[in-house]
mmCIF file of C-alpha atoms in Angstrom:
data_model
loop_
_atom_site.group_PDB
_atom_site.id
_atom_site.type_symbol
_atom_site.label_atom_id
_atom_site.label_comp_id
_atom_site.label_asym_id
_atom_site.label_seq_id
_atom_site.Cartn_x
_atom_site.Cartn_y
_atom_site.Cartn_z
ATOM 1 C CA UNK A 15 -36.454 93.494 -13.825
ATOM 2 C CA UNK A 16 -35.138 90.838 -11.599
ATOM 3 C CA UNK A 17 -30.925 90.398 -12.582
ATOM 4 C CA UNK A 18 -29.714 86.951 -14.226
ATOM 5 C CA UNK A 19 -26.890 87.121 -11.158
ATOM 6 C CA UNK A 20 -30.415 87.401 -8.805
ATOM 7 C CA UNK A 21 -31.961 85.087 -10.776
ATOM 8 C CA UNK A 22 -29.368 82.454 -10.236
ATOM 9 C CA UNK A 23 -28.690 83.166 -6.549
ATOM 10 C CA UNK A 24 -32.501 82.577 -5.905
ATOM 11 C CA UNK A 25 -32.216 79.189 -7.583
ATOM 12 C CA UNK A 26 -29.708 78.183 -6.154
ATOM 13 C CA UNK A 27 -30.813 79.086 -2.287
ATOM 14 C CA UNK A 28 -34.447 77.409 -3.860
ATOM 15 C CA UNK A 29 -31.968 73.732 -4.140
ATOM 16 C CA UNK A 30 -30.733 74.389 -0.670
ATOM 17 C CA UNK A 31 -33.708 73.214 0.631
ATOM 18 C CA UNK A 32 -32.973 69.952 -0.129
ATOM 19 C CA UNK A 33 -30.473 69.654 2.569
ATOM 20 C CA UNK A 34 -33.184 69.354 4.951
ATOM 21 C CA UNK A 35 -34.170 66.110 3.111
ATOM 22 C CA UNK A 36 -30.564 64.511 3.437
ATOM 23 C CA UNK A 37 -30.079 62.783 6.381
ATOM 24 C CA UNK A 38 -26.857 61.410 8.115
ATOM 25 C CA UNK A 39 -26.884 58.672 10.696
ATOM 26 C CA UNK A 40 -26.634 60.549 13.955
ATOM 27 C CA UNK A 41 -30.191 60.724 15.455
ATOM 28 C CA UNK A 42 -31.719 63.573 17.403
ATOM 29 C CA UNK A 43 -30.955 63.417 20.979
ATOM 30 C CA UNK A 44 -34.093 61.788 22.756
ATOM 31 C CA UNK A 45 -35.466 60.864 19.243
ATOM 32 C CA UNK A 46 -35.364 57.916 17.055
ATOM 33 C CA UNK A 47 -35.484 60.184 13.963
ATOM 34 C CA UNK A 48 -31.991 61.160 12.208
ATOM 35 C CA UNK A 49 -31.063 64.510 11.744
ATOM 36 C CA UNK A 50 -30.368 65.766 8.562
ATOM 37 C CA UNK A 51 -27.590 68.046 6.541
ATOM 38 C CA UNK A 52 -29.107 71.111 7.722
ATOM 39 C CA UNK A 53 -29.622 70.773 11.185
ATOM 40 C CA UNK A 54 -26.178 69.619 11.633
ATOM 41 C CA UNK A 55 -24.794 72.265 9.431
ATOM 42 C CA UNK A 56 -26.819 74.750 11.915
ATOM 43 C CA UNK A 57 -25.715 73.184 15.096
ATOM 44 C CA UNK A 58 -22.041 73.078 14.084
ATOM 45 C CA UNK A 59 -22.052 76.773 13.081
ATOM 46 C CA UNK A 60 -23.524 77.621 16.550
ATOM 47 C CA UNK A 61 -21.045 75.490 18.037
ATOM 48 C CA UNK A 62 -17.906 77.083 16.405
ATOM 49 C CA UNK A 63 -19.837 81.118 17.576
ATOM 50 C CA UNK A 64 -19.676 79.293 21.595
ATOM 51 C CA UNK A 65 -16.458 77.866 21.293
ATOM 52 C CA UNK A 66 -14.114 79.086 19.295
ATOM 53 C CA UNK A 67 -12.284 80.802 22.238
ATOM 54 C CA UNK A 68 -10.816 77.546 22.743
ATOM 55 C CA UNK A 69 -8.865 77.443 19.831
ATOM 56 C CA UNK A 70 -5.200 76.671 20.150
ATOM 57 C CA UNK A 71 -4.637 79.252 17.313
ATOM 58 C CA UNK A 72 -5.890 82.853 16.493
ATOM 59 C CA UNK A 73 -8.861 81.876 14.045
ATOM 60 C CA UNK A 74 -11.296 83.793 11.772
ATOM 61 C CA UNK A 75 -14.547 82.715 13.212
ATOM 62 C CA UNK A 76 -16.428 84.281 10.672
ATOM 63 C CA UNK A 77 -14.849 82.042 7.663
ATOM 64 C CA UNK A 78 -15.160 78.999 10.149
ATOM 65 C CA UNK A 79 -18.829 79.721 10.461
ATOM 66 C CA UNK A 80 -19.308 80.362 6.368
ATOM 67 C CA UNK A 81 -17.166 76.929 6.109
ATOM 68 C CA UNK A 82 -19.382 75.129 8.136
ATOM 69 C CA UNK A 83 -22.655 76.205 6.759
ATOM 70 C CA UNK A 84 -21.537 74.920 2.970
ATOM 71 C CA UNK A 85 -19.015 72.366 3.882
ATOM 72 C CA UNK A 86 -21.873 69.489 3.371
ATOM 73 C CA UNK A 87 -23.618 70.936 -0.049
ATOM 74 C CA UNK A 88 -21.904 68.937 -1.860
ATOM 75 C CA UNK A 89 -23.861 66.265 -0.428
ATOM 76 C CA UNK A 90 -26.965 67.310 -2.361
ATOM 77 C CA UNK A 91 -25.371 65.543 -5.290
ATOM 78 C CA UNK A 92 -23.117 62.828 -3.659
ATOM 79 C CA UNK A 93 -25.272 61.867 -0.839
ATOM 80 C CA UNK A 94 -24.264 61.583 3.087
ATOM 81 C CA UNK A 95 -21.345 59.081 3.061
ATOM 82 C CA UNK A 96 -21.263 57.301 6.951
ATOM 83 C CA UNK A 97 -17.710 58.037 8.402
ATOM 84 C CA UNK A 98 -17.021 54.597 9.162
ATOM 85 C CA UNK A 99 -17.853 53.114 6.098
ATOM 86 C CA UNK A 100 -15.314 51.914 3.973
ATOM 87 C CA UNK A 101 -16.322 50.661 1.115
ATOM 88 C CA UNK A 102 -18.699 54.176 0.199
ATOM 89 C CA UNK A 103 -15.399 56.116 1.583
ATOM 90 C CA UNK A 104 -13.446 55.022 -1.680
ATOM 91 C CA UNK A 105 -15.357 56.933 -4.070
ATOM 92 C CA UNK A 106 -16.789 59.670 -1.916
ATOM 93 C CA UNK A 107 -13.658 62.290 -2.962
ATOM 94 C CA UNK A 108 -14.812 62.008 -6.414
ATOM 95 C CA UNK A 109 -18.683 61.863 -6.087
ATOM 96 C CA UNK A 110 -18.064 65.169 -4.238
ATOM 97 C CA UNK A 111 -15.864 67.005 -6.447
ATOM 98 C CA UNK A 112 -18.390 66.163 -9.348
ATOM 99 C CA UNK A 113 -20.999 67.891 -7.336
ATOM 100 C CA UNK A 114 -19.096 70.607 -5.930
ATOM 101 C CA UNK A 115 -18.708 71.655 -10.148
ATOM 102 C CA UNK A 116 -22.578 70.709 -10.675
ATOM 103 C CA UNK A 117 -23.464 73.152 -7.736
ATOM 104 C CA UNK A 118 -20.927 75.831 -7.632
ATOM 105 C CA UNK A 119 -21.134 76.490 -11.433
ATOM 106 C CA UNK A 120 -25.147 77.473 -10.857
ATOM 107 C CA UNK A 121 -23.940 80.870 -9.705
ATOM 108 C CA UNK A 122 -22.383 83.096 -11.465
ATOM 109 C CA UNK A 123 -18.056 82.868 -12.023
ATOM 110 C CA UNK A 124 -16.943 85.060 -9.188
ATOM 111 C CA UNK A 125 -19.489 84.123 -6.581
ATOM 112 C CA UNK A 126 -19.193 79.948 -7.848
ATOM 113 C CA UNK A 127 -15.688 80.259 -6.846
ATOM 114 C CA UNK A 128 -15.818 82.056 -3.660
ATOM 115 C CA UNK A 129 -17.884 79.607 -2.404
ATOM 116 C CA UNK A 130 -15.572 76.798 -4.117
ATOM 117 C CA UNK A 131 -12.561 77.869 -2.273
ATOM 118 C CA UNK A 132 -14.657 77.997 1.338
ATOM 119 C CA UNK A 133 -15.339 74.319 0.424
ATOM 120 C CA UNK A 134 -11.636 73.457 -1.122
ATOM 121 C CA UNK A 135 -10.209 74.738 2.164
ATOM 122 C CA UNK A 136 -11.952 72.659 4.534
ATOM 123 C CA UNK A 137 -11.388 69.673 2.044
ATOM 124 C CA UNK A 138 -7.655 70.419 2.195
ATOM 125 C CA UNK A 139 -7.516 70.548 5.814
ATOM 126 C CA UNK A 140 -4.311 72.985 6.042
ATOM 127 C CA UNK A 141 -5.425 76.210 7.568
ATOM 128 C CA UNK A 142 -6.227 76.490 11.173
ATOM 129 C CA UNK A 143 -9.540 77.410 10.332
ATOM 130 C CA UNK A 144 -10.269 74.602 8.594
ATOM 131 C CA UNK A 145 -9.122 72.531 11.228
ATOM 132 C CA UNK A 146 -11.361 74.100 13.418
ATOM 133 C CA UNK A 147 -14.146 74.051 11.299
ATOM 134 C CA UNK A 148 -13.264 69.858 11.206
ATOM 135 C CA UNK A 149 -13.321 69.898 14.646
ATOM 136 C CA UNK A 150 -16.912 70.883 15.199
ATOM 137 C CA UNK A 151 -17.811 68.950 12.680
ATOM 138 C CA UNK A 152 -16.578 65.540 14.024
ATOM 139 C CA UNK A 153 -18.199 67.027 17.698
ATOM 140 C CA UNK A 154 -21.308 67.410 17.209
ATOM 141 C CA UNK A 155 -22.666 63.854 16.536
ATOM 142 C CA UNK A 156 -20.187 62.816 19.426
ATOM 143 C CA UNK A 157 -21.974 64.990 21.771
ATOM 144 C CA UNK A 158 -25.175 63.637 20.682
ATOM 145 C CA UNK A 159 -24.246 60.063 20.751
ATOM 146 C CA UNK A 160 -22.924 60.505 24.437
ATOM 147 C CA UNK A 161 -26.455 61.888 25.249
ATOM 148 C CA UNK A 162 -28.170 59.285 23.106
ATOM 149 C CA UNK A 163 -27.172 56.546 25.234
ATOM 150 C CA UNK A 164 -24.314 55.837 22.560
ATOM 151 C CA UNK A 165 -26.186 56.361 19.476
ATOM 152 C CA UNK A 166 -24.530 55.174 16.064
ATOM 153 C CA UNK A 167 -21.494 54.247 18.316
ATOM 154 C CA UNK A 168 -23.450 51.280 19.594
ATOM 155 C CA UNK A 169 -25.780 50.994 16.828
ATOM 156 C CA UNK A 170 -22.678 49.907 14.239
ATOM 157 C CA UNK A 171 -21.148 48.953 16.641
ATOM 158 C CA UNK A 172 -17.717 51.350 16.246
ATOM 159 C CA UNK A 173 -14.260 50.557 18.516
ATOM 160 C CA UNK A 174 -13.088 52.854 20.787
ATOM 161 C CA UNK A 175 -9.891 53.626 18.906
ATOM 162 C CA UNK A 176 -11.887 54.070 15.267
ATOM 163 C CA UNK A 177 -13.691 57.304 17.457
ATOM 164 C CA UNK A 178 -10.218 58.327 18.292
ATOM 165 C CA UNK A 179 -9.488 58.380 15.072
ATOM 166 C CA UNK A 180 -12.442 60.088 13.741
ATOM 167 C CA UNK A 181 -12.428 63.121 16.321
ATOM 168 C CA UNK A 182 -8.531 63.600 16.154
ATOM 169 C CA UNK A 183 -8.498 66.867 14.672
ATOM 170 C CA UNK A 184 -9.716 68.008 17.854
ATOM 171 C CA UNK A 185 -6.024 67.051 19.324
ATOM 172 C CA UNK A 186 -5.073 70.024 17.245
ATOM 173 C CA UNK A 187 -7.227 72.770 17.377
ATOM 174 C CA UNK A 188 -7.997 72.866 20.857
ATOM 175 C CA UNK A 189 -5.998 71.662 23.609
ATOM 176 C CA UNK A 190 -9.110 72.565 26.229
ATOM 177 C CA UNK A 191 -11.438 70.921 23.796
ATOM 178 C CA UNK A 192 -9.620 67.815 23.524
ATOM 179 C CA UNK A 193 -9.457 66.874 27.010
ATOM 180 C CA UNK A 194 -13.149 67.353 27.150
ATOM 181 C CA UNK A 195 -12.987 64.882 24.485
ATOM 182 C CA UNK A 196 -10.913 62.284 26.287
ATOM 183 C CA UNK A 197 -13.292 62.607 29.344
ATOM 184 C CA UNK A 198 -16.392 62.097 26.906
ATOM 185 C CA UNK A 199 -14.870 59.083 25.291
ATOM 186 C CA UNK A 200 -13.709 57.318 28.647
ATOM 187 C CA UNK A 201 -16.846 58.014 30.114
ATOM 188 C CA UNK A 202 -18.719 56.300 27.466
ATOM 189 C CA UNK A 203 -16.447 53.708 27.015
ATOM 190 C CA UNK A 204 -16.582 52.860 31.217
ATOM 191 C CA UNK A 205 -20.323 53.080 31.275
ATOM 192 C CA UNK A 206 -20.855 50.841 27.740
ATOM 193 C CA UNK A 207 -21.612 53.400 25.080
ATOM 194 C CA UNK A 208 -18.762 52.371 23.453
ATOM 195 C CA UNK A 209 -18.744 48.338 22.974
ATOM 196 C CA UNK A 210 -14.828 47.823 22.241
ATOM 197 C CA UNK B 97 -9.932 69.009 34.188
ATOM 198 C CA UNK B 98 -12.747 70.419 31.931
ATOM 199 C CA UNK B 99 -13.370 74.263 33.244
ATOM 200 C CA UNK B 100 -16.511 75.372 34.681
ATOM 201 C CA UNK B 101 -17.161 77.615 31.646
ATOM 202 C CA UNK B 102 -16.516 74.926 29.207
ATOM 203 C CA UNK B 103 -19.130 72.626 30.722
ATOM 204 C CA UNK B 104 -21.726 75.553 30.747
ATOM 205 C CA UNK B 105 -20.708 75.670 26.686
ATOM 206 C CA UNK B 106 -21.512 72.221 25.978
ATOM 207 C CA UNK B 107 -24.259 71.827 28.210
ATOM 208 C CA UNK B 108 -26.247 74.967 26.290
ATOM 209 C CA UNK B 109 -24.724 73.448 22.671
ATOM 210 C CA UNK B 110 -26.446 70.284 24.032
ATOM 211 C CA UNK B 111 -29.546 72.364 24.714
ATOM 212 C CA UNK B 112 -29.553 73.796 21.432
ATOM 213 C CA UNK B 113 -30.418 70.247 19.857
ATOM 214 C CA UNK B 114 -33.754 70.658 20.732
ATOM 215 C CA UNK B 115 -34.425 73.426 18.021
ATOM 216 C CA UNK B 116 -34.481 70.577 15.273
ATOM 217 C CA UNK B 117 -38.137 69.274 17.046
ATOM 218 C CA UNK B 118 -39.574 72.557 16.795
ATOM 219 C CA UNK B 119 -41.435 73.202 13.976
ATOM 220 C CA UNK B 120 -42.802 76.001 11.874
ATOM 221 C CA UNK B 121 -45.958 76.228 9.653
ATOM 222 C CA UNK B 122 -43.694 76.159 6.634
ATOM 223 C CA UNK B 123 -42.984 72.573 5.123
ATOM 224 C CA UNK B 124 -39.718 71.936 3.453
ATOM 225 C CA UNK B 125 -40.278 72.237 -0.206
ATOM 226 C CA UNK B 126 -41.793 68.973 -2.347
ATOM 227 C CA UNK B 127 -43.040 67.315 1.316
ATOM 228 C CA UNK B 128 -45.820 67.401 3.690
ATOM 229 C CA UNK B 129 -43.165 67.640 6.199
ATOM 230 C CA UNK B 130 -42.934 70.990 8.264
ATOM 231 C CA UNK B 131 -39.648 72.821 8.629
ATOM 232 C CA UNK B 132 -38.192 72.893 12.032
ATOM 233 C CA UNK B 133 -36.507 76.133 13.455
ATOM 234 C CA UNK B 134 -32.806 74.484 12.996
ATOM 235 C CA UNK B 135 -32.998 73.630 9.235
ATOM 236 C CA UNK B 136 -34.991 77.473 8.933
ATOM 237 C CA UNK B 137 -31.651 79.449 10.609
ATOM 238 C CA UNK B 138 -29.421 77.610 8.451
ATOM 239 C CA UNK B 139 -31.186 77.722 5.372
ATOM 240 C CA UNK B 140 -31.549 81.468 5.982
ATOM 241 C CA UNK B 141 -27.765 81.963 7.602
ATOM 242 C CA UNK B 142 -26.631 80.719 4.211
ATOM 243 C CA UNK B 143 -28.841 83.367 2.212
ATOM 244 C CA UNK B 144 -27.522 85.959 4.018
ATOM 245 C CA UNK B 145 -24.249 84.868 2.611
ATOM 246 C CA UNK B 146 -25.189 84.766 -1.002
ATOM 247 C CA UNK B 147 -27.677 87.851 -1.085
ATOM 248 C CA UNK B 148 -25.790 90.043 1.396
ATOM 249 C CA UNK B 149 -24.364 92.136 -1.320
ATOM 250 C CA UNK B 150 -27.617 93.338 -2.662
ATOM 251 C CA UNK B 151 -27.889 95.210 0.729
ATOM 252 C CA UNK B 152 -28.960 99.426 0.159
ATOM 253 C CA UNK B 153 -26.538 99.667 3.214
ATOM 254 C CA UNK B 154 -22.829 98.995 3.992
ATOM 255 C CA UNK B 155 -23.389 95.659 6.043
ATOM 256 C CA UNK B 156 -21.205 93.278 8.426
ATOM 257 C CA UNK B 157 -22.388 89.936 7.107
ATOM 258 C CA UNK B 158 -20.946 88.093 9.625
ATOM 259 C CA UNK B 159 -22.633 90.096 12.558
ATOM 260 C CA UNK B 160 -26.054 88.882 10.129
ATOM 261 C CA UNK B 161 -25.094 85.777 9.938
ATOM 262 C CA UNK B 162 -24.512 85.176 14.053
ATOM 263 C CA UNK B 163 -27.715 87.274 14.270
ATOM 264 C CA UNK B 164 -29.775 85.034 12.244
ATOM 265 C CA UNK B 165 -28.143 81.660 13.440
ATOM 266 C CA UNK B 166 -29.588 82.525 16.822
ATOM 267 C CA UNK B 167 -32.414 84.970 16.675
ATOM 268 C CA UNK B 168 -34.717 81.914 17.110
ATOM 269 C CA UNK B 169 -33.213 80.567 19.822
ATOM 270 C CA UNK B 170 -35.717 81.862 22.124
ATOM 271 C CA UNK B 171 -38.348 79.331 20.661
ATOM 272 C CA UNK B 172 -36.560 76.681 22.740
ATOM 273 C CA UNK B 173 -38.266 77.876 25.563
ATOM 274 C CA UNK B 174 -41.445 79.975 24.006
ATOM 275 C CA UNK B 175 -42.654 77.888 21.098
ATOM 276 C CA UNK B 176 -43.056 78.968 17.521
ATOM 277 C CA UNK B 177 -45.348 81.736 17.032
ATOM 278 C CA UNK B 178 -46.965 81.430 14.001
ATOM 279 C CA UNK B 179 -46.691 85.150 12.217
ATOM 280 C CA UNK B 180 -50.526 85.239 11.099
ATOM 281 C CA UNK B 181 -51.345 84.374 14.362
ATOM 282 C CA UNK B 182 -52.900 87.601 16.278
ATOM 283 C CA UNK B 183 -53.967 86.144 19.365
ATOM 284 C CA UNK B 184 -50.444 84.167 19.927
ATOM 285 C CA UNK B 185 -48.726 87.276 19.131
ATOM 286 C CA UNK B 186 -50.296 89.314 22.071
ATOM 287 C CA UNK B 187 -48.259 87.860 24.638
ATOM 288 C CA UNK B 188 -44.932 86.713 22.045
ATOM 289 C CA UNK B 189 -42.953 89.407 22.954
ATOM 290 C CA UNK B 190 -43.363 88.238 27.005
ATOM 291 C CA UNK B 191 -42.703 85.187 26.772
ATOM 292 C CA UNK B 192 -39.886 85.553 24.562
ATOM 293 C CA UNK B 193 -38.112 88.064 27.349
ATOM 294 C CA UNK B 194 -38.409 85.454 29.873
ATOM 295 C CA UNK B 195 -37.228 82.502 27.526
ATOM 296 C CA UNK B 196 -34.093 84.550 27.075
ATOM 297 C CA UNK B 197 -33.721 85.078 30.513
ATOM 298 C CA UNK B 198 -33.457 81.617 30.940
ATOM 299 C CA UNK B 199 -31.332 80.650 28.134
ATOM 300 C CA UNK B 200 -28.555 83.234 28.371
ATOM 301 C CA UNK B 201 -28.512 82.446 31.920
ATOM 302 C CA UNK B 202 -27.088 79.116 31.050
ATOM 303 C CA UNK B 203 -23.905 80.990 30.199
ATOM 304 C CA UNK B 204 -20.919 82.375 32.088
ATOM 305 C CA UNK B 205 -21.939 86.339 32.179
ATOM 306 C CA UNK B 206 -20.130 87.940 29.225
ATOM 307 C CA UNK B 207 -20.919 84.799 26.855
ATOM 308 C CA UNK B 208 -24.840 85.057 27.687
ATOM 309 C CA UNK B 209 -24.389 88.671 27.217
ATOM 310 C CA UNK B 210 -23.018 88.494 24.094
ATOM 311 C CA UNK B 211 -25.112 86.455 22.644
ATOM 312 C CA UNK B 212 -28.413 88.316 24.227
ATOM 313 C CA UNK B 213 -27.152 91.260 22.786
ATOM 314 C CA UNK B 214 -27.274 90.375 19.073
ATOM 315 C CA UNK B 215 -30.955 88.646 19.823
ATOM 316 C CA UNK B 216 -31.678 92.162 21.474
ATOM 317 C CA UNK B 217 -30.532 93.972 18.458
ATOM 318 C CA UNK B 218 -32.376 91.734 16.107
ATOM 319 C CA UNK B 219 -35.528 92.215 17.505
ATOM 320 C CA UNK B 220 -35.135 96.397 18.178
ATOM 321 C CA UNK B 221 -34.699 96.478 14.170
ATOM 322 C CA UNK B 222 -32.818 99.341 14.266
ATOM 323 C CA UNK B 223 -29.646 98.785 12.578
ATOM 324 C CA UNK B 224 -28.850 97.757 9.014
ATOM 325 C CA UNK B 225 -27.910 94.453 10.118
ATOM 326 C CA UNK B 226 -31.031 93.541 11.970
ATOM 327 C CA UNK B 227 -32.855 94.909 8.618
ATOM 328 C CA UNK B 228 -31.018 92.749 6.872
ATOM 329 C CA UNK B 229 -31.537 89.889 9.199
ATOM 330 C CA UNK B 230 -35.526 90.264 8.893
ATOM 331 C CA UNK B 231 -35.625 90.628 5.564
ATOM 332 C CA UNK B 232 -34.100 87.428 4.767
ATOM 333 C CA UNK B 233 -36.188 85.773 7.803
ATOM 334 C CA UNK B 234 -39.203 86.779 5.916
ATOM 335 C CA UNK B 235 -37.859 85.703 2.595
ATOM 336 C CA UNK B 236 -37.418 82.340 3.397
ATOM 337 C CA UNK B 237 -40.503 80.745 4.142
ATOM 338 C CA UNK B 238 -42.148 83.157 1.785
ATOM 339 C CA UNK B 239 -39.772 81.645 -1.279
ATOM 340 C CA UNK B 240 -40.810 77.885 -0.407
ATOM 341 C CA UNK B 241 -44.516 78.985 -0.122
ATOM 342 C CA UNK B 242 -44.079 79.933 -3.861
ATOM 343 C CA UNK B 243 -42.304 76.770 -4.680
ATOM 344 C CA UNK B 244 -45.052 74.312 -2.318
ATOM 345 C CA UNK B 245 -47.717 75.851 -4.484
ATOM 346 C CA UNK B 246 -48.364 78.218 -2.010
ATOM 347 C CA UNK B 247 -47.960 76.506 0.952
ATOM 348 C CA UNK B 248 -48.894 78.280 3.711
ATOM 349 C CA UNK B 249 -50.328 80.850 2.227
ATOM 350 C CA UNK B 250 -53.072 79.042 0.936
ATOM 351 C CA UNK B 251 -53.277 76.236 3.941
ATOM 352 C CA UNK B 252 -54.586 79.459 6.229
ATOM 353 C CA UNK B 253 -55.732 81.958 3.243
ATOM 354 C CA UNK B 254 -53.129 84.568 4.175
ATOM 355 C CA UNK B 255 -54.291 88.092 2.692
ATOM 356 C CA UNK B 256 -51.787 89.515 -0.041
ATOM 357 C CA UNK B 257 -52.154 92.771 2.127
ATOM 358 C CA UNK B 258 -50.512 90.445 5.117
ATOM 359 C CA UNK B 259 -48.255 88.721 3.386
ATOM 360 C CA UNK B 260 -47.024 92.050 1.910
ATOM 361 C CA UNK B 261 -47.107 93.566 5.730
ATOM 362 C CA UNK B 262 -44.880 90.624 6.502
ATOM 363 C CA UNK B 263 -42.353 90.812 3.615
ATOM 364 C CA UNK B 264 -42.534 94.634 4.405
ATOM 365 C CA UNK B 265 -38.641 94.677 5.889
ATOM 366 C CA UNK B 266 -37.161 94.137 2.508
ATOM 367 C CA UNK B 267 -37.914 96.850 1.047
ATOM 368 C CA UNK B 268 -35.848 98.931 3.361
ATOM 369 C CA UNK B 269 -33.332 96.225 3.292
ATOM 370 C CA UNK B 270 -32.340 95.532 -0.641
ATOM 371 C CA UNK B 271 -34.233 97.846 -3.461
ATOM 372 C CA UNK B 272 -33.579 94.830 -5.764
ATOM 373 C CA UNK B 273 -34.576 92.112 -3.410
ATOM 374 C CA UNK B 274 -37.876 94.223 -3.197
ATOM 375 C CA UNK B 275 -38.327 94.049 -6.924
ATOM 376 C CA UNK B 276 -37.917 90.115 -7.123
ATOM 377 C CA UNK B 277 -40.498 90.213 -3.868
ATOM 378 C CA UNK B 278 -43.120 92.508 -5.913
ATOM 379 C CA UNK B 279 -42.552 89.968 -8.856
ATOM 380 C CA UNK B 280 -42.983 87.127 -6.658
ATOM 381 C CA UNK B 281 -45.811 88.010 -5.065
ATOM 382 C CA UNK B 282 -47.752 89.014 -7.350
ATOM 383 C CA UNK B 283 -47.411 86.457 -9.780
ATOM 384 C CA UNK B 284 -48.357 83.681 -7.306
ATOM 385 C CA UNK B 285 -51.170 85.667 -6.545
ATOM 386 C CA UNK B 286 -52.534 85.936 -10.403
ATOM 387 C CA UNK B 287 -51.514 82.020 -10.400
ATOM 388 C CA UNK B 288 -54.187 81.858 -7.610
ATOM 389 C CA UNK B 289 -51.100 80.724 -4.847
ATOM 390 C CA UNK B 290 -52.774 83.314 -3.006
ATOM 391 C CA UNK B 291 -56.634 83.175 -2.556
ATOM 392 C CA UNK B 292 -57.279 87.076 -2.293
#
């Protein structure tokens, strides 16, 4: 006799699936086909096992990784918002509160909440693992616009300073990280990735 | 100046994109579109999170977690090896060796170390974590075969005696996972999901 807690999990990991059927803007490097929620949410968690020894502060790795593999469900409900637009910005806070309740409440209380608070934190933005977690997060589609010969950068056409501000949380959790990032961004910027 | 060790870091994160362009036999549930090995180590990363505490055996989730987020890593270099697949299977474990080789080798020493050693680990299947680890590699693609109306399964008329073979690890793993496997199973084979 399968458990109603079982019963719920199972349902729940059955809806994940449809991260792989959400798709951001970033493309695959090489490809003209966008990746989607959970190949990102994969390739940041990998990213934060490699190089979270660069972290200005003494992390947990383990809750960064956890963060990072849930910190976009909420999108199953509220959609992939692009970073740089505006107008869907405004009401994103609220589309994704009203599905972090849809989703989290699927599972029972105690397990709901634990994975509420993973998301809350990296919302809130306060804890250095959080900040971390941010970090990789704004990465990852940097890297692969630099390899994609500029990517969404050029595609939408995004000034240099509006990446600045978009990959500052970098600045704080890693000082080794962040001049990586400055080189990156300069680079691109000097050879055109980057129109202004 | 961006250290020698850093650059080796991004250039294998870079690497890693590649994953989301290999694909598996499973499709992602509701489409005729085949799973790739990215969205398959998150989607399982993240059940090891949720289903880790019906474990028979004290377990370190996170060492699961880093196991499973890069036990298919491998594939980069050696394909996907589909499990029913005798003939590819004869030479898997080969070309898998030498795929590591090369892939760890990308890393400064300890780092590629490191890393091999929880691939090594996962594939020896001797410790409760690499149990655990299989089992919910297994589960996976075995849970969207039952929601794809059998999916795989039926596409190459699996055996139930295989597909039993294959789920085999969780019964060591979780006696109640094993009891929603039994259920599963056999009910998608008396709703013919399963040809025989």
């Amino acid at each position: 006799m399968v458990s109603q807690r079982l019963k719920k999990d199972l349902e729940f990991i059955v809806e994940l699936d449809k991260m792989k059927s959400i798709f951001r803007r970033t493309s695959v490097i090489g490809e003209d086909r966008q990746e989607d929620d959970a190949q990102h949410s994969w390739h940041i968690s990998v990213m934060a096992m490699i190089l979270s020894e660069y972290a200005n502060e003494n992390i947990d790795t383990c809750k960064v990784i956890k963060m990072l593999l849930t910190h976009d469900l909420v999108e199953l409900y509220a959609g992939d918002t692009f970073c740089y637009d505006i107008v869907g910005n405004m009401d994103k806070r609220d589309r994704e509160v009203k599905a972090a309740d849809k989703l989290y409440g699927m599972l029972e209380e105690d397990k709901g909440k634990e994975l509420r608070a993973l998301w809350d934190e990296f919302e809130e933005q306060k804890t250095p693992e959080s900040k971390f977690a941010a970090s990789m997060d704004r990465l990852q589609p940097m890297l692969s616009n630099y390899n994609n010969n500029g990517g969404t950068w050029k595609k939408y056409n995004v000034a240099k300073e509006d990446i600045y501000k978009r990959i500052s949380p970098v600045k704080e959790a890693s000082n080794e990280l962040w001049e990586f990032v400055e080189y990156m961004l300069e680079d691109a910027y000097n050879r055109g990735l980057i129109n202004h």
